[in-house]
Amino acid sequence: MEMDRPIGTNALDAGGQGVLGRPLDRVDGRLKVTGAARYAYEVQQPAMAYGCVVEASIGKGRIQSIDTGAAERAAGVVLVLTHRNAPEQGTGNHHDAHPVLTSPEVSYYGQPIAFVVAETFEQARAAAYLVRVTYDRSPGKYALRDGLDQARAPQGAGAPADSAVGDFASAFATAPVQLDVTYTTPLQSHAMMEPHATQAAWEGDKLILHTSNQMLNQGLAAVARTLKILPENVRLVSPYIGGGFGAKLWVNADAILAAIAARQLKRPVKTALTRQQVFHVTTHRSDTIQRIRLGADRDGRILAIGHDVVSGNLRSEQTYEGAALQTRTLYAGANRLTRHRLAPLDIPVASSMRAPGEAVGLLALECAMDELAEKLELDPIELRVRNEPAEDPERHVPYSSRHLIGCYREGANRFGWDKRNPKPGQVRDGRWLVGMGVAAATRGNPLQPSKANVRLGPDGLAIVRMAMTDIGTGSYTILTQIAAEMLGLPPERIRMELGDTSFPQASGSGGSFGAASSGSALFEACNRLREKLARIAGMDPNTAHFADGRIAAAGQTKSLTDLVGAGLDADGEIRPGSTLRDFSQQSYGAHFAEVGVDADTGEVRLRRMLGVFTAGRILNEKTARSQAIGGMIFGVGAALEEGMALDPRFGSYFVNHDLAEYHVPVHADVPDVDAIFLSELDNKSNPLKSKGVGELGICGAGASLANAIYNACGARVRDYPITLDKVLSVLPVQT
């Protein structure tokens, strides 16, 4: 099925069994809490060997000598790989391939320069410390500001880097009210619970990788290109993933090194990156410098909107942080300009992290809107409502659905926004200055090609297979609900088999497209199976009703198990089509936050937070709410805590490269966070009429806190995270 037209009434609209949308408990929950779910590193095979990565300890230069003799003689060591004995590999950027140990050149701190394999992990780790390396150091550029003089427009990396509509320069210069501000966001780490891990084994010329990877089919292609083997000789398996947030979208060094070592040793090899290695060997979110210019008339209508973004990446990469992409569609305005520039740096690869672009872009844009509202003496919600576009202001196409104003209204009513004092520093609770803030949320709603197979057996059990992944987001559960609803079976009669490239190709998890893409493929597979069953039963597929394990039409009822014989299966496929071009598709929401700021120390405490969202059909009330709240908490971290500290004296060395020093929110930081979804169906989005949820919650969340901080105490901090030292430096004297 190609998504080339709006979807009419379908089987999911009829109500059926009412399984879809219900707050069904996670079907894989018991396996996870009892330890029965096996993650990549937990897979065990006979004769297993263990690998440990050795990292470069300089930021840029060349290996002058590498002495592996002591490591090779150490107890239990069976192999030490370096650039001297590693095989030739395919080349490409981080997305296309991941060659390792291919030359003595060092491009960034933490680059793998050796791989020690031993009989136990402890032996491999101990021997790794025995590898002796000397370097010829070269000067490098590590901090984003150091690379501004070479910043360029990125080429061939997704959406166009620049956009222009109307005459921004003239409109801004003549606007009665002007705002010109710069916001900065820091380097961030995904900090997921499960580190990157792989177990590699060869069966003849066929490679099997049990690996923690979000998008298995994409990973399969990258492994094949890197190792220069046929794609049909590669199989990736990843049924359970302990979090990713984008860090596991791509193949990383753990997979390639384990595969190379296993081939040379002719035995299985497993490896897991240490927490500290994850920060340098894998990817991170780039820091950004964002200049926002808003020009408006006295009534608050935006006349000119401009957003310039600089981010950085390794010199060989073209991926940039698309922080101005949402600015192209969120607010009306006839004169518009967005530009992205990429600074070439000598740092580990920057790539996608939860809600790439919008997550950090809205930290700037939504605070700038708050600043403009103050200049205009307008309520921040009213300013946003006055600039609600009738159509996409740059693409000039209608929105597939957009109920953002409804989110503002519902959230304001529930949160008590009418009690907010617009003048900063006026509300106190003991030593705490209390304030409220609001911000819009928006996230693109993509659709990816995906396939599925469903087979109904004579025992009444439906087995669904696809190479989809579950990174903790609930894929097993919502796909179970879709199949149960479509086939009229109870959820316990559905078995999901995911995370294996030997199954039909699937979208994988990422970009807020996973549920819609894999779910739509499953919807289509179930539709085709329904048609087969109806024809066997002598019924019209268009009027047949499936419920309680039976099919009914025209007064007749038959059991499904009586129709399938030895078993009946069907395939389904979804492909993006013209609806992505003909309609502007986003999910939306509004964040409301109340914070307290200590009048003496500048300490910030979140007191309560509410997110109100619209995201098409909600496939599971419980998992959707969980995703939204998780994203909002992610946004709290981005606003108040998260940031990697880079020490330029030692190259691209991230000082706080563990979960003790890289701060993320804990329970005490999030006392009262809630999320609700307004009812919506989007028939231009996909057959499920759903929209992406996974990344929506983080978008704009941090900005609502920043705006609340200003309302509380009058301190406007434009450099994230908003730590107490930054608040103190601009905190007005309290009387």
mmCIF file of C-alpha atoms in Angstrom, residues 325-496:
data_model
loop_
_atom_site.group_PDB
_atom_site.id
_atom_site.type_symbol
_atom_site.label_atom_id
_atom_site.label_comp_id
_atom_site.label_asym_id
_atom_site.label_seq_id
_atom_site.Cartn_x
_atom_site.Cartn_y
_atom_site.Cartn_z
ATOM 1 C CA LEU A 325 13.342 23.204 10.706
ATOM 2 C CA GLN A 326 10.304 23.680 12.971
ATOM 3 C CA THR A 327 10.597 27.451 12.513
ATOM 4 C CA ARG A 328 9.650 26.924 8.890
ATOM 5 C CA THR A 329 6.180 25.680 9.793
ATOM 6 C CA LEU A 330 5.179 26.592 13.357
ATOM 7 C CA TYR A 331 4.150 30.265 13.029
ATOM 8 C CA ALA A 332 2.694 32.490 10.327
ATOM 9 C CA GLY A 333 4.681 35.318 8.776
ATOM 10 C CA ALA A 334 5.139 36.475 5.204
ATOM 11 C CA ASN A 335 8.897 37.079 5.348
ATOM 12 C CA ARG A 336 11.054 34.188 6.486
ATOM 13 C CA LEU A 337 14.675 33.075 6.566
ATOM 14 C CA THR A 338 16.261 29.958 8.052
ATOM 15 C CA ARG A 339 19.885 28.915 7.649
ATOM 16 C CA HIS A 340 21.983 26.038 8.945
ATOM 17 C CA ARG A 341 25.759 26.023 8.965
ATOM 18 C CA LEU A 342 28.057 23.133 9.881
ATOM 19 C CA ALA A 343 31.423 23.703 11.503
ATOM 20 C CA PRO A 344 34.057 21.002 10.752
ATOM 21 C CA LEU A 345 35.559 19.821 14.040
ATOM 22 C CA ASP A 346 37.928 17.146 15.285
ATOM 23 C CA ILE A 347 35.456 15.499 17.637
ATOM 24 C CA PRO A 348 33.522 12.211 17.754
ATOM 25 C CA VAL A 349 30.616 11.942 15.335
ATOM 26 C CA ALA A 350 27.527 14.016 16.081
ATOM 27 C CA SER A 351 24.270 12.453 14.972
ATOM 28 C CA SER A 352 20.598 12.106 15.797
ATOM 29 C CA MET A 353 19.495 12.336 19.412
ATOM 30 C CA ARG A 354 15.880 12.251 20.532
ATOM 31 C CA ALA A 355 13.930 14.767 18.392
ATOM 32 C CA PRO A 356 16.970 15.950 16.430
ATOM 33 C CA GLY A 357 16.404 19.559 15.427
ATOM 34 C CA GLU A 358 13.193 20.407 17.247
ATOM 35 C CA ALA A 359 14.441 19.429 20.705
ATOM 36 C CA VAL A 360 17.097 22.151 20.718
ATOM 37 C CA GLY A 361 15.503 24.461 18.158
ATOM 38 C CA LEU A 362 12.435 24.988 20.314
ATOM 39 C CA LEU A 363 14.644 25.732 23.314
ATOM 40 C CA ALA A 364 15.514 28.909 21.426
ATOM 41 C CA LEU A 365 12.431 29.711 19.360
ATOM 42 C CA GLU A 366 9.887 29.275 22.153
ATOM 43 C CA CYS A 367 11.891 31.434 24.544
ATOM 44 C CA ALA A 368 12.240 34.083 21.848
ATOM 45 C CA MET A 369 8.450 34.045 21.455
ATOM 46 C CA ASP A 370 8.183 34.631 25.209
ATOM 47 C CA GLU A 371 10.578 37.560 24.940
ATOM 48 C CA LEU A 372 8.555 39.014 22.060
ATOM 49 C CA ALA A 373 5.343 38.660 24.060
ATOM 50 C CA GLU A 374 6.894 40.701 26.875
ATOM 51 C CA LYS A 375 7.979 43.439 24.461
ATOM 52 C CA LEU A 376 4.412 43.585 23.138
ATOM 53 C CA GLU A 377 2.866 43.330 26.617
ATOM 54 C CA LEU A 378 0.861 40.353 25.355
ATOM 55 C CA ASP A 379 0.036 37.084 27.054
ATOM 56 C CA PRO A 380 2.436 34.456 25.615
ATOM 57 C CA ILE A 381 -0.441 32.189 24.600
ATOM 58 C CA GLU A 382 -2.282 35.044 22.913
ATOM 59 C CA LEU A 383 0.829 35.902 20.878
ATOM 60 C CA ARG A 384 1.017 32.342 19.645
ATOM 61 C CA VAL A 385 -2.678 32.236 18.786
ATOM 62 C CA ARG A 386 -2.424 35.463 16.796
ATOM 63 C CA ASN A 387 0.295 33.872 14.687
ATOM 64 C CA GLU A 388 -1.455 30.583 14.006
ATOM 65 C CA PRO A 389 -0.997 29.843 10.264
ATOM 66 C CA ALA A 390 -3.865 28.800 8.000
ATOM 67 C CA GLU A 391 -1.479 26.685 5.917
ATOM 68 C CA ASP A 392 2.184 25.749 5.978
ATOM 69 C CA PRO A 393 3.786 29.181 5.551
ATOM 70 C CA GLU A 394 6.772 27.991 3.518
ATOM 71 C CA ARG A 395 5.476 24.975 1.592
ATOM 72 C CA HIS A 396 2.044 26.541 1.012
ATOM 73 C CA VAL A 397 0.196 23.255 1.494
ATOM 74 C CA PRO A 398 -2.534 22.487 4.040
ATOM 75 C CA TYR A 399 -1.805 20.786 7.323
ATOM 76 C CA SER A 400 -2.911 17.169 7.526
ATOM 77 C CA SER A 401 -4.401 18.101 10.907
ATOM 78 C CA ARG A 402 -3.502 20.807 13.389
ATOM 79 C CA HIS A 403 -5.176 21.428 16.738
ATOM 80 C CA LEU A 404 -2.438 23.366 18.492
ATOM 81 C CA ILE A 405 -4.766 26.110 19.726
ATOM 82 C CA GLY A 406 -6.886 23.433 21.378
ATOM 83 C CA CYS A 407 -3.784 22.274 23.262
ATOM 84 C CA TYR A 408 -3.141 25.821 24.507
ATOM 85 C CA ARG A 409 -6.733 26.284 25.637
ATOM 86 C CA GLU A 410 -7.072 22.925 27.362
ATOM 87 C CA GLY A 411 -3.695 23.210 29.029
ATOM 88 C CA ALA A 412 -4.287 26.769 30.223
ATOM 89 C CA ASN A 413 -7.595 25.753 31.769
ATOM 90 C CA ARG A 414 -6.191 22.687 33.524
ATOM 91 C CA PHE A 415 -2.990 24.377 34.687
ATOM 92 C CA GLY A 416 -4.579 27.547 36.041
ATOM 93 C CA TRP A 417 -2.788 29.825 33.600
ATOM 94 C CA ASP A 418 -5.204 32.664 34.425
ATOM 95 C CA LYS A 419 -3.572 32.884 37.872
ATOM 96 C CA ARG A 420 -0.152 33.672 36.367
ATOM 97 C CA ASN A 421 1.196 37.128 37.187
ATOM 98 C CA PRO A 422 2.808 38.450 33.981
ATOM 99 C CA LYS A 423 5.273 40.607 35.929
ATOM 100 C CA PRO A 424 8.364 38.617 36.973
ATOM 101 C CA GLY A 425 9.295 38.210 40.605
ATOM 102 C CA GLN A 426 5.866 38.881 42.095
ATOM 103 C CA VAL A 427 4.879 35.472 43.491
ATOM 104 C CA ARG A 428 6.640 34.031 46.536
ATOM 105 C CA ASP A 429 6.357 30.847 48.537
ATOM 106 C CA GLY A 430 8.710 31.360 51.459
ATOM 107 C CA ARG A 431 12.201 31.817 50.064
ATOM 108 C CA TRP A 432 11.069 30.573 46.639
ATOM 109 C CA LEU A 433 10.126 32.872 43.777
ATOM 110 C CA VAL A 434 7.422 31.095 41.774
ATOM 111 C CA GLY A 435 6.660 31.452 38.076
ATOM 112 C CA MET A 436 4.814 29.819 35.176
ATOM 113 C CA GLY A 437 5.909 29.278 31.599
ATOM 114 C CA VAL A 438 4.431 27.935 28.383
ATOM 115 C CA ALA A 439 5.873 26.648 25.113
ATOM 116 C CA ALA A 440 4.584 25.008 21.966
ATOM 117 C CA ALA A 441 5.528 21.471 20.988
ATOM 118 C CA THR A 442 5.799 20.229 17.432
ATOM 119 C CA ARG A 443 7.528 17.313 15.788
ATOM 120 C CA GLY A 444 7.496 16.103 12.191
ATOM 121 C CA ASN A 445 5.430 13.036 11.342
ATOM 122 C CA PRO A 446 7.350 10.932 8.811
ATOM 123 C CA LEU A 447 6.410 7.573 7.321
ATOM 124 C CA GLN A 448 8.974 4.951 6.307
ATOM 125 C CA PRO A 449 8.711 1.847 4.096
ATOM 126 C CA SER A 450 7.894 -1.210 6.153
ATOM 127 C CA LYS A 451 6.673 -4.793 5.709
ATOM 128 C CA ALA A 452 5.010 -7.410 7.886
ATOM 129 C CA ASN A 453 3.812 -11.006 7.752
ATOM 130 C CA VAL A 454 0.969 -12.438 9.811
ATOM 131 C CA ARG A 455 0.082 -16.133 10.004
ATOM 132 C CA LEU A 456 -3.007 -17.575 11.669
ATOM 133 C CA GLY A 457 -2.639 -21.200 12.720
ATOM 134 C CA PRO A 458 -5.260 -23.883 13.348
ATOM 135 C CA ASP A 459 -4.760 -23.370 17.087
ATOM 136 C CA GLY A 460 -6.101 -19.826 16.765
ATOM 137 C CA LEU A 461 -2.709 -18.253 17.427
ATOM 138 C CA ALA A 462 -1.655 -15.410 15.134
ATOM 139 C CA ILE A 463 2.103 -14.979 14.704
ATOM 140 C CA VAL A 464 3.380 -11.634 13.427
ATOM 141 C CA ARG A 465 6.910 -11.297 12.084
ATOM 142 C CA MET A 466 8.846 -8.211 11.084
ATOM 143 C CA ALA A 467 12.317 -6.770 11.596
ATOM 144 C CA MET A 468 10.860 -4.039 13.804
ATOM 145 C CA THR A 469 12.576 -3.147 17.075
ATOM 146 C CA ASP A 470 11.381 -2.178 20.537
ATOM 147 C CA ILE A 471 13.638 0.281 22.339
ATOM 148 C CA GLY A 472 11.409 0.424 25.386
ATOM 149 C CA THR A 473 8.692 2.362 23.583
ATOM 150 C CA GLY A 474 6.096 -0.417 23.506
ATOM 151 C CA SER A 475 6.327 -1.786 19.949
ATOM 152 C CA TYR A 476 5.428 -5.302 21.071
ATOM 153 C CA THR A 477 2.314 -4.022 22.801
ATOM 154 C CA ILE A 478 0.833 -1.670 20.226
ATOM 155 C CA LEU A 479 1.499 -4.102 17.371
ATOM 156 C CA THR A 480 -0.241 -6.797 19.393
ATOM 157 C CA GLN A 481 -3.218 -4.476 19.800
ATOM 158 C CA ILE A 482 -3.375 -3.692 16.072
ATOM 159 C CA ALA A 483 -3.339 -7.370 15.129
ATOM 160 C CA ALA A 484 -5.875 -8.272 17.815
ATOM 161 C CA GLU A 485 -8.226 -5.498 16.718
ATOM 162 C CA MET A 486 -7.979 -6.344 13.035
ATOM 163 C CA LEU A 487 -8.357 -10.108 13.399
ATOM 164 C CA GLY A 488 -10.905 -10.134 16.185
ATOM 165 C CA LEU A 489 -8.644 -12.092 18.525
ATOM 166 C CA PRO A 490 -7.815 -11.524 22.189
ATOM 167 C CA PRO A 491 -4.324 -10.022 22.710
ATOM 168 C CA GLU A 492 -3.092 -13.217 24.348
ATOM 169 C CA ARG A 493 -3.686 -15.040 21.032
ATOM 170 C CA ILE A 494 -1.200 -12.753 19.233
ATOM 171 C CA ARG A 495 2.521 -13.529 19.278
ATOM 172 C CA MET A 496 4.906 -10.839 18.110
#
